[in-house]
CSV table of C-alpha atoms in Angstrom, one decimal:
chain,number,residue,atom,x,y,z
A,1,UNK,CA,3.1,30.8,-10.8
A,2,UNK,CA,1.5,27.4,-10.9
A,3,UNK,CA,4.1,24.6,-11.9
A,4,UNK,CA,3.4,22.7,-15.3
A,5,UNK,CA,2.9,19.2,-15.1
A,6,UNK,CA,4.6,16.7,-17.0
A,7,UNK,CA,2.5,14.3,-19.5
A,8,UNK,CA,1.6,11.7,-17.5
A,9,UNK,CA,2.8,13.0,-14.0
A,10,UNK,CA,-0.6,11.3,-12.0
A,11,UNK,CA,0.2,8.0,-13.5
A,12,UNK,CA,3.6,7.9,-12.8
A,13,UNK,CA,3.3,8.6,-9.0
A,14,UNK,CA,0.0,6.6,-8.7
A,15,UNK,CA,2.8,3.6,-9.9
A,16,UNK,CA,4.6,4.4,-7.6
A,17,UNK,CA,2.7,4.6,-4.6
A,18,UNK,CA,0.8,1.2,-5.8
A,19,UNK,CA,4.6,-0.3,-5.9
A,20,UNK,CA,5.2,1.2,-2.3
A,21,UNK,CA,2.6,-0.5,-1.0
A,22,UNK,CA,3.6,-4.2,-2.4
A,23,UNK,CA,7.5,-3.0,-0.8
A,24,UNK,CA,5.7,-2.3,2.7
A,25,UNK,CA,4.0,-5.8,2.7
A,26,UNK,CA,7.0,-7.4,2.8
A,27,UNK,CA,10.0,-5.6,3.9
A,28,UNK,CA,8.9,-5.6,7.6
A,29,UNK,CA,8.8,-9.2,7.4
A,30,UNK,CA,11.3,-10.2,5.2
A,31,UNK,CA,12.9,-13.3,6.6
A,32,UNK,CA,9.3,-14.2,8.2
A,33,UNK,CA,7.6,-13.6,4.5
A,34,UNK,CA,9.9,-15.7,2.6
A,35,UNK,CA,10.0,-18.3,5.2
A,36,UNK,CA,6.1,-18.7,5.2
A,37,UNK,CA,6.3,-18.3,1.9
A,38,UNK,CA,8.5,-20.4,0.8
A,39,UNK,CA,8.8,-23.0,3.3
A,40,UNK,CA,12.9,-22.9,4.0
A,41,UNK,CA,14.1,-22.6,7.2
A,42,UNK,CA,15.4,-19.0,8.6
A,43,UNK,CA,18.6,-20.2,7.6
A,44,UNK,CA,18.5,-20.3,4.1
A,45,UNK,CA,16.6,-17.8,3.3
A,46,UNK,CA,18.8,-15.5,5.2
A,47,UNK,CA,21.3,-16.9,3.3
A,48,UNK,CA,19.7,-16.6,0.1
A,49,UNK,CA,19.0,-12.9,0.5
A,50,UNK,CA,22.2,-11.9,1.8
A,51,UNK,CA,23.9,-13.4,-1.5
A,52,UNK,CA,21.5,-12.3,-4.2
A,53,UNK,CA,21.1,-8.9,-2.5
A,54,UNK,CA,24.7,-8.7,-3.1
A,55,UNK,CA,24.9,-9.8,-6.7
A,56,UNK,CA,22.0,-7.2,-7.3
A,57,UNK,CA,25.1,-4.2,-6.3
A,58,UNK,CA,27.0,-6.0,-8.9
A,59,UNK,CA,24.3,-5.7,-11.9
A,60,UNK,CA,23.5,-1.9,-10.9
A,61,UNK,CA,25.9,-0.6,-13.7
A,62,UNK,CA,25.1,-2.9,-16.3
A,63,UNK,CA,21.0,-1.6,-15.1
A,64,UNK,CA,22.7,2.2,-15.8
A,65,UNK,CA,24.1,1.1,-19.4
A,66,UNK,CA,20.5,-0.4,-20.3
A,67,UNK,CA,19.3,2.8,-19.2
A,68,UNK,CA,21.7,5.0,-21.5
A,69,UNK,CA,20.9,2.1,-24.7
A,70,UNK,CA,16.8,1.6,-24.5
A,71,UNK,CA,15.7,4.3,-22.2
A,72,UNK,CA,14.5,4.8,-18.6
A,73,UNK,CA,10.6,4.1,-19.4
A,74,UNK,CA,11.5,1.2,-21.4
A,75,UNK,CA,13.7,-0.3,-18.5
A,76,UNK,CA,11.3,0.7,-15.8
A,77,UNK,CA,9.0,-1.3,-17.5
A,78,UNK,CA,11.1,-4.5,-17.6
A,79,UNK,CA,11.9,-4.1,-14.3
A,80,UNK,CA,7.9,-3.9,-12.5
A,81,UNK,CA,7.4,-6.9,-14.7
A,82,UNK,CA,10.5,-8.9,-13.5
A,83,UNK,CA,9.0,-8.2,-10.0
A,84,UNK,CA,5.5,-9.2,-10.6
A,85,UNK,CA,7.1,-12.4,-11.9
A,86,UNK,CA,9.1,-13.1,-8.6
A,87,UNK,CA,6.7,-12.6,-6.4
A,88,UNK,CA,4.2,-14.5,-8.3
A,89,UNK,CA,6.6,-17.3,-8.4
A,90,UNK,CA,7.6,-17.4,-4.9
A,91,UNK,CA,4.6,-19.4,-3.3
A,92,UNK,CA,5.9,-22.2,-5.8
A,93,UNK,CA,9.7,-21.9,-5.1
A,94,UNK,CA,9.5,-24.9,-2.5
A,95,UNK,CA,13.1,-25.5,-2.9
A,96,UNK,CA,16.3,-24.2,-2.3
A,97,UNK,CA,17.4,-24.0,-6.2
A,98,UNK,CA,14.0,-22.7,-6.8
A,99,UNK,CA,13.7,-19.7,-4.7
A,100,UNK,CA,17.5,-19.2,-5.1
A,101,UNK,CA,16.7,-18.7,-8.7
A,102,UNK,CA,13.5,-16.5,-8.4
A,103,UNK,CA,15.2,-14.2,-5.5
A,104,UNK,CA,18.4,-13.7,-7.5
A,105,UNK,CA,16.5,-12.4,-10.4
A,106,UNK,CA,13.9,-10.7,-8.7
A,107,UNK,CA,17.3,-8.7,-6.5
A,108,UNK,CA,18.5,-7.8,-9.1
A,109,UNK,CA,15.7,-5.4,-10.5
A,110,UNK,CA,15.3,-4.6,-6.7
A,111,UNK,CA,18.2,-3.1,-6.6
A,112,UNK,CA,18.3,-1.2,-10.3
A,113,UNK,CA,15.2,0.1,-9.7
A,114,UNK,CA,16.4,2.9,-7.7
A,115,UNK,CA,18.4,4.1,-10.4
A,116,UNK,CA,16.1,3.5,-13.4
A,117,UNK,CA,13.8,5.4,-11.7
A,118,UNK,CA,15.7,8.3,-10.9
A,119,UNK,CA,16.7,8.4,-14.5
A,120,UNK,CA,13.2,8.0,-15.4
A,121,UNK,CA,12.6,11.5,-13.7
A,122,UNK,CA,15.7,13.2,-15.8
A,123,UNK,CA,13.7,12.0,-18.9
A,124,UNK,CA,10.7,12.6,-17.6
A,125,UNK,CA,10.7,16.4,-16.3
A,126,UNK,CA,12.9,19.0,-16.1
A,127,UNK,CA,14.0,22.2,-14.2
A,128,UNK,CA,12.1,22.5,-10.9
A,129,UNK,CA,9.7,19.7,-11.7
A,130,UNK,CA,12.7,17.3,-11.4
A,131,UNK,CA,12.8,18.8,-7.2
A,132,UNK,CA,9.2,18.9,-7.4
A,133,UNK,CA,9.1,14.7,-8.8
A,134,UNK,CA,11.6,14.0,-6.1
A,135,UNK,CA,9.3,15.4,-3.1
A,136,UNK,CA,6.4,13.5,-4.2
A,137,UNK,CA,8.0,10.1,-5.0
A,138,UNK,CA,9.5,10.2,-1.5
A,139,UNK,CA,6.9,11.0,0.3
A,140,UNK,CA,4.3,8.5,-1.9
A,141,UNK,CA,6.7,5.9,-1.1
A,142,UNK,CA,6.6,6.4,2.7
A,143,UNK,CA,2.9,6.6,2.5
A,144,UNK,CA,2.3,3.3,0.8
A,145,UNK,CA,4.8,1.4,2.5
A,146,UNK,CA,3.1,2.4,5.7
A,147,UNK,CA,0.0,1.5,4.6
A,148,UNK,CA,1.5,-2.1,2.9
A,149,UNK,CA,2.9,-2.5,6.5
A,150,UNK,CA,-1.2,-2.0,7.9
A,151,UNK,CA,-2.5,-4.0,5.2
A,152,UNK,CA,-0.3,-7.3,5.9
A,153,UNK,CA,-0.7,-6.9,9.2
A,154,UNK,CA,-4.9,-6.7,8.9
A,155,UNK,CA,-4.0,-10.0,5.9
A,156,UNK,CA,-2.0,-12.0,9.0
A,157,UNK,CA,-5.2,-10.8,11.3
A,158,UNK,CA,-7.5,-12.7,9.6
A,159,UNK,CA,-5.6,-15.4,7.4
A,160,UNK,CA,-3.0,-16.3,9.7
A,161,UNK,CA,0.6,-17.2,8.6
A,162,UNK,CA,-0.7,-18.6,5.5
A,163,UNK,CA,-1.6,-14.7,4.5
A,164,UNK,CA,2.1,-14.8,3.3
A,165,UNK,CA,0.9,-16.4,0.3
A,166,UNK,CA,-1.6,-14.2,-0.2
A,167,UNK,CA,0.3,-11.4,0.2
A,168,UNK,CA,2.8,-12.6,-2.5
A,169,UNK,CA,0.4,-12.7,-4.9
A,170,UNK,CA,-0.8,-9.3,-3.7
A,171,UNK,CA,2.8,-7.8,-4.6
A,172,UNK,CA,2.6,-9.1,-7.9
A,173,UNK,CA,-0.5,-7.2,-8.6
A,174,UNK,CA,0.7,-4.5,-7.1
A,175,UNK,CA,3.9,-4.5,-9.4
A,176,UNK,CA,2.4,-5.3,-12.4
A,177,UNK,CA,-0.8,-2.7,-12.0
A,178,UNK,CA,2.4,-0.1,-11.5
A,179,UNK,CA,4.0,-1.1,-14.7
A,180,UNK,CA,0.8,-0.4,-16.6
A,181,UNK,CA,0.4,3.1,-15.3
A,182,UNK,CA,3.6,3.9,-15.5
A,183,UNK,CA,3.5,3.2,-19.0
A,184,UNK,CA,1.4,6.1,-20.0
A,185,UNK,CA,4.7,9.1,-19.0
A,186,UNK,CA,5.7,10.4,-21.7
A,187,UNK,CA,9.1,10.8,-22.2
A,188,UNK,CA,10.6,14.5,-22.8
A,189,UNK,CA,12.0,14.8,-26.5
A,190,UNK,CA,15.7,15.2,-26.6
A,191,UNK,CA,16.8,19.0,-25.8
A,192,UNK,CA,19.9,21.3,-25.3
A,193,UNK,CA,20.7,21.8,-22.0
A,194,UNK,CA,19.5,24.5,-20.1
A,195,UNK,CA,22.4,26.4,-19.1
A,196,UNK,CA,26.3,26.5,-20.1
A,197,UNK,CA,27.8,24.7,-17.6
A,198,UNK,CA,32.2,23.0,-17.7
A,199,UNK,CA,33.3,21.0,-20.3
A,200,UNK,CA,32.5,17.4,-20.7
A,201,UNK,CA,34.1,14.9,-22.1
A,202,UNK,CA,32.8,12.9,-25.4
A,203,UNK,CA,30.4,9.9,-24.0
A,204,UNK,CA,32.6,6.9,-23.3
A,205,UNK,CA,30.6,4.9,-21.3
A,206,UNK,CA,32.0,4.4,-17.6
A,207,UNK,CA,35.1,6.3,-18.5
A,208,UNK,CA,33.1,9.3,-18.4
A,209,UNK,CA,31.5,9.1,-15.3
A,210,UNK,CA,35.5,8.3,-13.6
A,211,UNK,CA,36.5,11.4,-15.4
A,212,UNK,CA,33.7,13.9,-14.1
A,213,UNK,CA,35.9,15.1,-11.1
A,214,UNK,CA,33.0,16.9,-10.1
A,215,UNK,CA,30.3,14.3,-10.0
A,216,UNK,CA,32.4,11.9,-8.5
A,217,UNK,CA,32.9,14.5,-5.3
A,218,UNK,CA,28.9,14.7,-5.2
A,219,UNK,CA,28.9,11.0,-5.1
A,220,UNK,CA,31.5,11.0,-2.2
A,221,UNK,CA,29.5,13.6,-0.1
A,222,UNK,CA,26.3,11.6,-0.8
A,223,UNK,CA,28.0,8.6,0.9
A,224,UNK,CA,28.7,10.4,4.1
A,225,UNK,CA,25.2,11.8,3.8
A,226,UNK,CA,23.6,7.9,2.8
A,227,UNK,CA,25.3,6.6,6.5
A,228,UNK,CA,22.8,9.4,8.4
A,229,UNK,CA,19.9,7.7,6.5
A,230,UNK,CA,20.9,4.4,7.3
A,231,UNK,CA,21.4,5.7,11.3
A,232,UNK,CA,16.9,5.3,11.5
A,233,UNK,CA,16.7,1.6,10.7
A,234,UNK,CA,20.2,0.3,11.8
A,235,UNK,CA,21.7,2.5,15.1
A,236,UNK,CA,18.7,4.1,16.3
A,237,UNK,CA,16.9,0.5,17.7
A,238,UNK,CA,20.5,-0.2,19.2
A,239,UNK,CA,21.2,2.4,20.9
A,240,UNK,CA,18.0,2.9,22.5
A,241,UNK,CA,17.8,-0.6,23.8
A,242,UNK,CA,21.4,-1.0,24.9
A,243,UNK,CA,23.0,2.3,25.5
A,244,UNK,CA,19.8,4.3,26.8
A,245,UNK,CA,18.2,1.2,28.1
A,246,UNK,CA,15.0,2.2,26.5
A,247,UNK,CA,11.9,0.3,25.9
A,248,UNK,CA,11.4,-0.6,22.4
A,249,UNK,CA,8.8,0.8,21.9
A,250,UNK,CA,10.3,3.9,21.3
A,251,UNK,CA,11.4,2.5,18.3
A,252,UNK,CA,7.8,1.9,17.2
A,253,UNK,CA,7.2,5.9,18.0
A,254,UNK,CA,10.2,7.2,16.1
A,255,UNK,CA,9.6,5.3,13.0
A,256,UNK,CA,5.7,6.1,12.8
A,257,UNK,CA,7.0,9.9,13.4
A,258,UNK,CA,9.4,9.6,11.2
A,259,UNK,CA,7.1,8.1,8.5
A,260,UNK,CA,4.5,10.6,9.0
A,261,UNK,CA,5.6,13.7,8.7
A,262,UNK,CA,7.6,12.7,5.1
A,263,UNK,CA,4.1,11.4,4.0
A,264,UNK,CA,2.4,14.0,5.2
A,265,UNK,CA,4.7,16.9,5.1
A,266,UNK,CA,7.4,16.1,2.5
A,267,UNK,CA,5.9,18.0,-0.1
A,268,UNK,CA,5.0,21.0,1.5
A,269,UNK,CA,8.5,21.5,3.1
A,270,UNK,CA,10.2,20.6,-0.1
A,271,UNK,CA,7.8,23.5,-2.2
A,272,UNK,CA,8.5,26.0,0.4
A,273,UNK,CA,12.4,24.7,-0.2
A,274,UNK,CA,12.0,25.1,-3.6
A,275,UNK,CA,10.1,28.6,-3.7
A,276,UNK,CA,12.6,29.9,-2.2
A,277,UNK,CA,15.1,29.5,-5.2
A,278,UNK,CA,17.2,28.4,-3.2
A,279,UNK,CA,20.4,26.6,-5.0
A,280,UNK,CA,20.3,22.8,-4.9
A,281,UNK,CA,24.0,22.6,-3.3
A,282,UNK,CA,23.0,25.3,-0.4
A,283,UNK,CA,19.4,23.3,0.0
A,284,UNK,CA,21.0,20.3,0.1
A,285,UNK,CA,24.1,21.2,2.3
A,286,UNK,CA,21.5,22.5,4.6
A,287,UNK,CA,19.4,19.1,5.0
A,288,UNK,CA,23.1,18.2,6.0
A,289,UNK,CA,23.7,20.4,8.9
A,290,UNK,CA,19.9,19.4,10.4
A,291,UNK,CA,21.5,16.2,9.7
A,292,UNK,CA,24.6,16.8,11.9
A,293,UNK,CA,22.2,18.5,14.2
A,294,UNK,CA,20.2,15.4,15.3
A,295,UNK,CA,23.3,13.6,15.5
A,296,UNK,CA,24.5,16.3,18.3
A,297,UNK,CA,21.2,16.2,20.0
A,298,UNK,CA,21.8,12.0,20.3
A,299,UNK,CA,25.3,12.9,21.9
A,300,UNK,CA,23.7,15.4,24.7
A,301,UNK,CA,21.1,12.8,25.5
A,302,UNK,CA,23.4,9.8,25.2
A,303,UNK,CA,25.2,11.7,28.0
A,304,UNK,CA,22.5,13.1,30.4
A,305,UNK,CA,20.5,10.3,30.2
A,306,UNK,CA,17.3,11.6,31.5
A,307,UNK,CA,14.3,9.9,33.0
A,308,UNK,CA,11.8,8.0,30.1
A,309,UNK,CA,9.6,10.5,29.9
A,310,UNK,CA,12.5,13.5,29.5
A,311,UNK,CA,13.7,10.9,27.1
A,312,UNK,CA,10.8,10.5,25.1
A,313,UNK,CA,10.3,14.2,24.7
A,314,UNK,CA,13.8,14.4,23.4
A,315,UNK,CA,14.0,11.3,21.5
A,316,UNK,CA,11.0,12.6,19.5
A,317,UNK,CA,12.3,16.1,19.0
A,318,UNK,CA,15.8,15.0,17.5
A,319,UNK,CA,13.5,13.2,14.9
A,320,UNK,CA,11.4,15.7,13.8
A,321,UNK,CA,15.1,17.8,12.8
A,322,UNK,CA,15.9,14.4,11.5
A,323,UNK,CA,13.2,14.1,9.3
A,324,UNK,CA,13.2,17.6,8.7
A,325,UNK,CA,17.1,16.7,7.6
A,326,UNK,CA,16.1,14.1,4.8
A,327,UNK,CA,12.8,16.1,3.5
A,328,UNK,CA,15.2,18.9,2.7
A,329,UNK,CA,18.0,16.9,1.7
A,330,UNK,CA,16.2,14.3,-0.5
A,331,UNK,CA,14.7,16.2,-3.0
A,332,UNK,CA,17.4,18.9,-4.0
A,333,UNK,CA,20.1,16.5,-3.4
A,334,UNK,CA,18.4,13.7,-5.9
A,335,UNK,CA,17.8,16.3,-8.6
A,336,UNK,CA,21.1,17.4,-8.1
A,337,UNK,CA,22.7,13.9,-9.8
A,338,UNK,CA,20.2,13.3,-11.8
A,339,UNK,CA,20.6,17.1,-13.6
A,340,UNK,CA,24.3,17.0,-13.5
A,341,UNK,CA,24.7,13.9,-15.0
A,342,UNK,CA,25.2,14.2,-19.5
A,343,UNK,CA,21.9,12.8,-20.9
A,344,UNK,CA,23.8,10.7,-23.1
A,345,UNK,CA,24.7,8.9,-20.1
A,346,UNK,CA,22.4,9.4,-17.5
A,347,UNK,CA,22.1,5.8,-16.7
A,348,UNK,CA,25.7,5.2,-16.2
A,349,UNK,CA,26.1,8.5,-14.0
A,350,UNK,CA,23.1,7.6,-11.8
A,351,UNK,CA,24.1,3.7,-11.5
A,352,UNK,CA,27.5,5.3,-10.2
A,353,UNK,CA,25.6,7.7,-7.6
A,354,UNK,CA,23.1,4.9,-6.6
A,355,UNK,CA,26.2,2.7,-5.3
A,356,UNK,CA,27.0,5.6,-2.6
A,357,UNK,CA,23.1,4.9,-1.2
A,358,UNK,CA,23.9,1.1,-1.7
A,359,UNK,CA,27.5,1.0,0.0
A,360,UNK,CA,26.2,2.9,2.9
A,361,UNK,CA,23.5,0.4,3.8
A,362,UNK,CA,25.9,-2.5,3.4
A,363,UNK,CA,28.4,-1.0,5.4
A,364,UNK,CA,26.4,0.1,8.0
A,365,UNK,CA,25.7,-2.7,10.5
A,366,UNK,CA,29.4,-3.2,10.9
A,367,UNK,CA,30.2,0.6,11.3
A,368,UNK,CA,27.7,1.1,14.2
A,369,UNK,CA,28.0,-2.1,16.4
A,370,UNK,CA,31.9,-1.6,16.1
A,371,UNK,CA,31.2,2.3,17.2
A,372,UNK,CA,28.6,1.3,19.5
A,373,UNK,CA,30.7,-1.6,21.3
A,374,UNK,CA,33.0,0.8,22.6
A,375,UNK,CA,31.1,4.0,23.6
A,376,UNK,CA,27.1,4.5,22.7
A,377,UNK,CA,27.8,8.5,21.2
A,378,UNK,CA,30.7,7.7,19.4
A,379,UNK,CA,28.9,6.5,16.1
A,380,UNK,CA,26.4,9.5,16.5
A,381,UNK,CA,29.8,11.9,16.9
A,382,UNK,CA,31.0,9.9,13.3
A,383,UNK,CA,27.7,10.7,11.9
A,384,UNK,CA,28.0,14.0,13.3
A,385,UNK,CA,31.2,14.8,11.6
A,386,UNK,CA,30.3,12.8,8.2
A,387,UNK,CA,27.1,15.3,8.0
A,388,UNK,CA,29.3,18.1,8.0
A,389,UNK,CA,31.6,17.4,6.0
A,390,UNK,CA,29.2,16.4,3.1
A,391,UNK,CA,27.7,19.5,4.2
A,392,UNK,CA,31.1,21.3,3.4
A,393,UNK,CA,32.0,19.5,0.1
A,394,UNK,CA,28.8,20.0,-1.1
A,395,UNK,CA,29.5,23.8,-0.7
A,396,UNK,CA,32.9,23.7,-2.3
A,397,UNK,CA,31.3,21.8,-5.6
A,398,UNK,CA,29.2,24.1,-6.4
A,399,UNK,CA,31.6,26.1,-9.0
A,400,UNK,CA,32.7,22.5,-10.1
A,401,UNK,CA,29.1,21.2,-11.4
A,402,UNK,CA,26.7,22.2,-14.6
A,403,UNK,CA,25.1,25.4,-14.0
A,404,UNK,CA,21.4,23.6,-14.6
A,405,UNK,CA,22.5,21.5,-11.8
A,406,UNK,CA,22.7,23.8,-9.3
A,407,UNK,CA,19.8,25.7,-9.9
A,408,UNK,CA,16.3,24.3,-10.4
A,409,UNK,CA,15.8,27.1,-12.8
A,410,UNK,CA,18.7,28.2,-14.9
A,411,UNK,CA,19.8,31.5,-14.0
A,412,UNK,CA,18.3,34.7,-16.1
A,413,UNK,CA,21.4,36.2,-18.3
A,414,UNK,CA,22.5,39.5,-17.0
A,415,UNK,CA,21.7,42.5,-19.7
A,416,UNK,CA,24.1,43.5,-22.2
A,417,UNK,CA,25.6,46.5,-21.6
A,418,UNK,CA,24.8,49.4,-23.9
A,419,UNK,CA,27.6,50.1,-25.8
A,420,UNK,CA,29.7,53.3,-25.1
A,421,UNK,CA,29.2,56.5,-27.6
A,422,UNK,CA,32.2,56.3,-30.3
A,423,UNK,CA,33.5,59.7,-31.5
A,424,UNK,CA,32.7,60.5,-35.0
């Protein structure tokens, strides 16, 4: 049976592939881009980001309580236009106060974003579309920050260093032409949910996301999960270079593999996930284990050590179950929040769930050079372990969490009973 679309659905991932793309033209570069950009040594602008990326985790619940008060579309909105702004702005933000100013307010709807967007799909779709939403926006987003990566690199090609400025200006469009197509989803109206599911408590605000025993446990196994994501960008260039003595370029390979198949295969693997009715928790807990998987695979190699080319061969295979991992993972486990968070307060619920994705990335870089400094498969064997057990709690919370949560359809009602013959 062929899926229904929600109102608006092309415009809403065009967006977001149009916003990828701006993401990919500078993230690759980041301390080169602003530096070009702005003129300010290294230094400072390393500085710079490192403090306003921080203050960004700070505003992400008051980003989840504008969510709850005006609406995800409405704070979307705000949000692609805050970022056209910045990076409008940039070119001129010669000095320090300047770009301090413009890169503390354009962090801080970087970092929201994730979780107005999220919530933007709760209010957007609903059942298996939310799974469905989630497939697509991940693998649109690998796709255009690949090709922003190509497209400033072909900019640098021909304009030199001073494409930077260029580029800027290129995000801004980017951002803002997102914004306007984003601004034709129409918003689901207000409904009852789809199954019975446990008791929650009266909206409070933040008090009810603290006393949602079960969501917080999700949140917690996300965490362990959000450290195996970070392993890609953070561990993986490590260990090859130091523990495996690798050329870097394997790096290149793993992260054009990687990016690859979740742009080109996301959204078949997650359908065929989805298809299967399979319960979010299970699918989810299962993008875990492939996970763990990987993580064991880096262990075996990490101690045979084979030649390069035996290396290569292997290194490539443990990321195909990698990425296999996170396609499988992603989508169930994203629709798995945002359904089981009360519409009432969405915002707050995903703001709190966000943080686990946000705390893993901060604390990665510590965790895995402390690992790494005393043994190359001992971070991999925390990963390892960490996979599991998300795998595990994600398991044991399925009886805790909403009904319409687990399932991305809600479960058809078993049939009454006919009633037994009464003597006369």
């Amino acid at each position: 049976m062929k899926e229904a679309r929600v109102e608006g659905e092309r415009s809403l991932l065009l967006g977001i592939g149009i916003s990828a793309v701006g993401i990919g033209m500078y993230v690759p570069f980041s301390l080169v881009f602003f530096h070009h950009v702005t003129g300010l040594s290294f230094t400072l602008v390393g500085l710079v980001l490192t403090v306003t990326g921080v203050a960004g985790l700070a505003f992400m619940p008051l980003a989840g309580t504008a969510v709850d008060r005006f609406g995800a579309k409405k704070v979307n909105l705000v949000l692609y236009a805050i970022r056209a702004a910045g990076f409008a702005l940039y070119p001129f933000a010669g000095s320090l106060a300047a770009f301090a100013a413009v890169a503390l307010v354009t962090a801080l709807a970087d970092r929201s974003f994730g979780v107005v967007q999220q919530s933007l799909i709760g209010e957007v779709a609903q059942g298996s579309g939310r799974d469905r939403l989630q497939a697509s926006t991940r693998a649109l987003q690998n796709a255009g920050m690949g090709a922003g990566a190509l497209l400033v690199s072909g900019v640098l090609g021909l304009w030199g260093t001073g494409g930077f400025t260029y580029t800027a200006w290129g995000n801004a469009l980017a951002f803002a032409l997102a914004g306007l197509l984003v601004s034709r989803v129409r918003p689901l109206a207000a409904a009852a949910p789809l199954a019975a599911g446990p008791a929650r408590p009266a909206p409070a605000g933040y008090r009810t996301v603290l006393r949602d025993r079960p969501f917080l446990g999700l949140t917690a196994a996300n965490f362990l999960t959000a450290l195996g994501y970070a392993a890609l960008s953070v561990l993986f260039p490590l260990y090859l270079s130091t523990w495996l003595a690798a050329p870097d370029s394997l790096t290149g390979a793993a992260f054009t593999l990687n990016t690859a198949l979740c742009a080109g295969v996301g959204v078949l693997v997650a359908g065929r996930v989805r298809r299967s009715g399979a319960r979010r928790t299970r699918s989810a807990a299962l993008g875990a284990l492939l996970f763990a998987a990987a993580f064991t695979g880096q262990i075996v190699l990490g101690t045979l050590r084979p030649g390069q080319s035996a290396t290569l061969v292997a290194l490539l295979a443990i990321v195909v179950v990698y990425t296999l991992g996170e396609l499988v993972h992603s989508p169930s486990g994203g629709a798995l929040s945002v359904s089981a968070a009360p519409e009432a307060v969405r915002g707050r619920y995903l703001a709190t769930y966000q943080l686990s994705y946000a705390l893993a990335t901060a604390l990665a870089p510590a965790l895995f050079t402390a690992l790494l400094s005393v043994d190359g498969r001992l971070p991999w064997a925390v990963l390892a372990v960490a996979a599991l057990g998300a795998a595990l709690a994600l398991l044991r919370l399925e009886r805790h969490l909403p009904a319409q949560a687990v399932h991305p359809e809600p479960p058809a009602p078993a049939p009454a009973r006919p009633l037994a013959p009464t003597a006369a």
